[in-house]
PDB file of C-alpha atoms in Angstrom:
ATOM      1  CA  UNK A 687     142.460 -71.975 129.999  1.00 61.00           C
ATOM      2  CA  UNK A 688     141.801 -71.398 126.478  1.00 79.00           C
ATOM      3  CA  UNK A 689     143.663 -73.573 124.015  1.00 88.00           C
ATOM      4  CA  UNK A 690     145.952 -72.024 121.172  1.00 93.00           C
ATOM      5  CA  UNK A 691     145.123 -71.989 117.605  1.00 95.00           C
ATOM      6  CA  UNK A 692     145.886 -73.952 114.920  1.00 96.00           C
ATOM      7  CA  UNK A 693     148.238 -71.364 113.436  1.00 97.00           C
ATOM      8  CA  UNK A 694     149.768 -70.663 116.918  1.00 97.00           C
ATOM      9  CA  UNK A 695     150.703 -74.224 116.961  1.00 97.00           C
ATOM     10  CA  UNK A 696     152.534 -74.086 113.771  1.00 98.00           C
ATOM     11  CA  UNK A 697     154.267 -71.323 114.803  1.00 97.00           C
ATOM     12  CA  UNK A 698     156.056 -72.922 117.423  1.00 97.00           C
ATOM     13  CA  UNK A 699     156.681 -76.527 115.627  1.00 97.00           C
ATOM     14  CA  UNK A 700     158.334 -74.485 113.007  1.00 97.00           C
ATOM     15  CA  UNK A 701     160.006 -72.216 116.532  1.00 97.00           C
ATOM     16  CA  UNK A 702     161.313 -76.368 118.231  1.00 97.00           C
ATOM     17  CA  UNK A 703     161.388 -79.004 115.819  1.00 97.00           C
ATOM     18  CA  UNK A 704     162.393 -82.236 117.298  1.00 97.00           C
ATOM     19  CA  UNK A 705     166.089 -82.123 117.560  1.00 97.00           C
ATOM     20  CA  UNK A 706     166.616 -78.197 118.402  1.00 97.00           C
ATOM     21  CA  UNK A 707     168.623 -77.778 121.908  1.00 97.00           C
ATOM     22  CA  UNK A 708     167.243 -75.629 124.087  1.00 98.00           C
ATOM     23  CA  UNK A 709     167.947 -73.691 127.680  1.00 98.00           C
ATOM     24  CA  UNK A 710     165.213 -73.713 130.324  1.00 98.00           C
ATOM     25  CA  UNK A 711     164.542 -70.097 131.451  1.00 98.00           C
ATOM     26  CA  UNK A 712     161.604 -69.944 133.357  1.00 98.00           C
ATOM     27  CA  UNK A 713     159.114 -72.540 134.716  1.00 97.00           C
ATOM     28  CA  UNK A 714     156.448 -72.099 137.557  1.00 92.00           C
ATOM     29  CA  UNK A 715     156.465 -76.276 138.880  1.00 94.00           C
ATOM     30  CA  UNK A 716     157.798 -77.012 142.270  1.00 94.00           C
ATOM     31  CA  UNK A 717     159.733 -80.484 139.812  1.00 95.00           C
ATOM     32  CA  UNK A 718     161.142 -78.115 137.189  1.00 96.00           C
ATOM     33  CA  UNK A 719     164.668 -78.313 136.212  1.00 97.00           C
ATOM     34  CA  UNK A 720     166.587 -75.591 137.477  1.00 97.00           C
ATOM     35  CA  UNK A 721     166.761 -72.518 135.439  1.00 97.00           C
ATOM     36  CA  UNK A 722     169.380 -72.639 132.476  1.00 98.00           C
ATOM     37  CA  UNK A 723     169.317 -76.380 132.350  1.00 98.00           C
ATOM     38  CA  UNK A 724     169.358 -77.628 128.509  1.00 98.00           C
ATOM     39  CA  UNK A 725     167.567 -80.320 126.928  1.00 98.00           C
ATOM     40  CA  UNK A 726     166.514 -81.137 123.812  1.00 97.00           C
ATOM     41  CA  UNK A 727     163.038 -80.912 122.149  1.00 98.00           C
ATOM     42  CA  UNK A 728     161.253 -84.288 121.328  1.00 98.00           C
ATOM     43  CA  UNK A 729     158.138 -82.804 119.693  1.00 98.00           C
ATOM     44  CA  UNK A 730     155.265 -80.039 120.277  1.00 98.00           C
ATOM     45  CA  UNK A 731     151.967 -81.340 121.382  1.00 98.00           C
ATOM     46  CA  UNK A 732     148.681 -79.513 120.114  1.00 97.00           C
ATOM     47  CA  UNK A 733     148.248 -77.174 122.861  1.00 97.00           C
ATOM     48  CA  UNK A 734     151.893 -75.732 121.513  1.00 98.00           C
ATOM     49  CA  UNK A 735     153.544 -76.943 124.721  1.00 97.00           C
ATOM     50  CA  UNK A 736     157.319 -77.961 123.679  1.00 98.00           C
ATOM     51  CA  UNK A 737     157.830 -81.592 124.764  1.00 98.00           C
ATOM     52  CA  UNK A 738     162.050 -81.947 126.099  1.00 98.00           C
ATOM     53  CA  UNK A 739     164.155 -84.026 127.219  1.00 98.00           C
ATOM     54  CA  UNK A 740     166.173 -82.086 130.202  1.00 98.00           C
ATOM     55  CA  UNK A 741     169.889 -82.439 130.523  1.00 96.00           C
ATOM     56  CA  UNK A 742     169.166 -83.903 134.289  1.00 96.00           C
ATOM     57  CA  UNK A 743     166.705 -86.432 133.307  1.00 96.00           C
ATOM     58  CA  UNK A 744     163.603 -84.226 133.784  1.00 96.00           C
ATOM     59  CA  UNK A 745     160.577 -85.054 131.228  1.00 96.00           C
ATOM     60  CA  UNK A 746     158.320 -81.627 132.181  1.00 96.00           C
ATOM     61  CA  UNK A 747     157.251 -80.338 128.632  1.00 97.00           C
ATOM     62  CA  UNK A 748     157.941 -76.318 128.522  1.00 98.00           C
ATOM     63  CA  UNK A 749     153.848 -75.218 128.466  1.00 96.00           C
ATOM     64  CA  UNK A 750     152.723 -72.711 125.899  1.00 96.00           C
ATOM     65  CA  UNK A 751     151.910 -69.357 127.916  1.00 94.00           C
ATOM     66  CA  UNK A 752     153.442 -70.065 131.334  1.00 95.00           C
ATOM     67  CA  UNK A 753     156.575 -71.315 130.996  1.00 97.00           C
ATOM     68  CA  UNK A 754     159.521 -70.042 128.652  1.00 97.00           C
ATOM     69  CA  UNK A 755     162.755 -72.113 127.112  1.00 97.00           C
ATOM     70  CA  UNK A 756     165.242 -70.139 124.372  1.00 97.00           C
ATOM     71  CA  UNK A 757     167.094 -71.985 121.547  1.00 97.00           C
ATOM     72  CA  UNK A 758     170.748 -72.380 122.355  1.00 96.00           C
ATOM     73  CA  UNK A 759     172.760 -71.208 119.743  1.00 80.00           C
ATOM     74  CA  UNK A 760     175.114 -73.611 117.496  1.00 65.00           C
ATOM     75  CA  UNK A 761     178.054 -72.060 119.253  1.00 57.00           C
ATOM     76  CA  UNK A 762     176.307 -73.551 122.526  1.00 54.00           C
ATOM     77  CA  UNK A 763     175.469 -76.845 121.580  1.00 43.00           C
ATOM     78  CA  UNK A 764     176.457 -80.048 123.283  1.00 41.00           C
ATOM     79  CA  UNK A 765     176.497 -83.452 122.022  1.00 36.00           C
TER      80      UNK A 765
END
């Protein structure tokens, strides 16, 4: 596995600052939430993998490439 790029992992801390709600919409990980669970994002490591806080307790950052999380929407968000 080859490890993103500097500017790739800009990209997505400017995509899921810490904070930004988010839905899970596909992960490959026999512990994953279950699809459409939210969370909210804590950070983004340097390989660009979004680091959340699942709705069910779950800690299983969203990893750049292989696994795939969309931003809720303000309309969406929970407290």
């Amino acid at each position: 596995m080859q490890f993103p790029s500097k500017d790739i992992v800009r990209r997505v801390r400017e995509a899921y600052p810490a904070g930004t709600r988010v839905r899970l919409v596909k992960m490959d990980d026999c512990q994953a939430p279950p699809i459409g669970t939210l969370g909210t994002v804590m950070g983004v490591d340097d390989t660009a993998s979004v680091l959340v806080r699942w709705g069910n307790g779950s800690r299983l950052n969203v990893v750049y490439g292989e696994d795939l999380c969309e931003v809720v929407s303000d309309g969406e968000r929970t407290v």
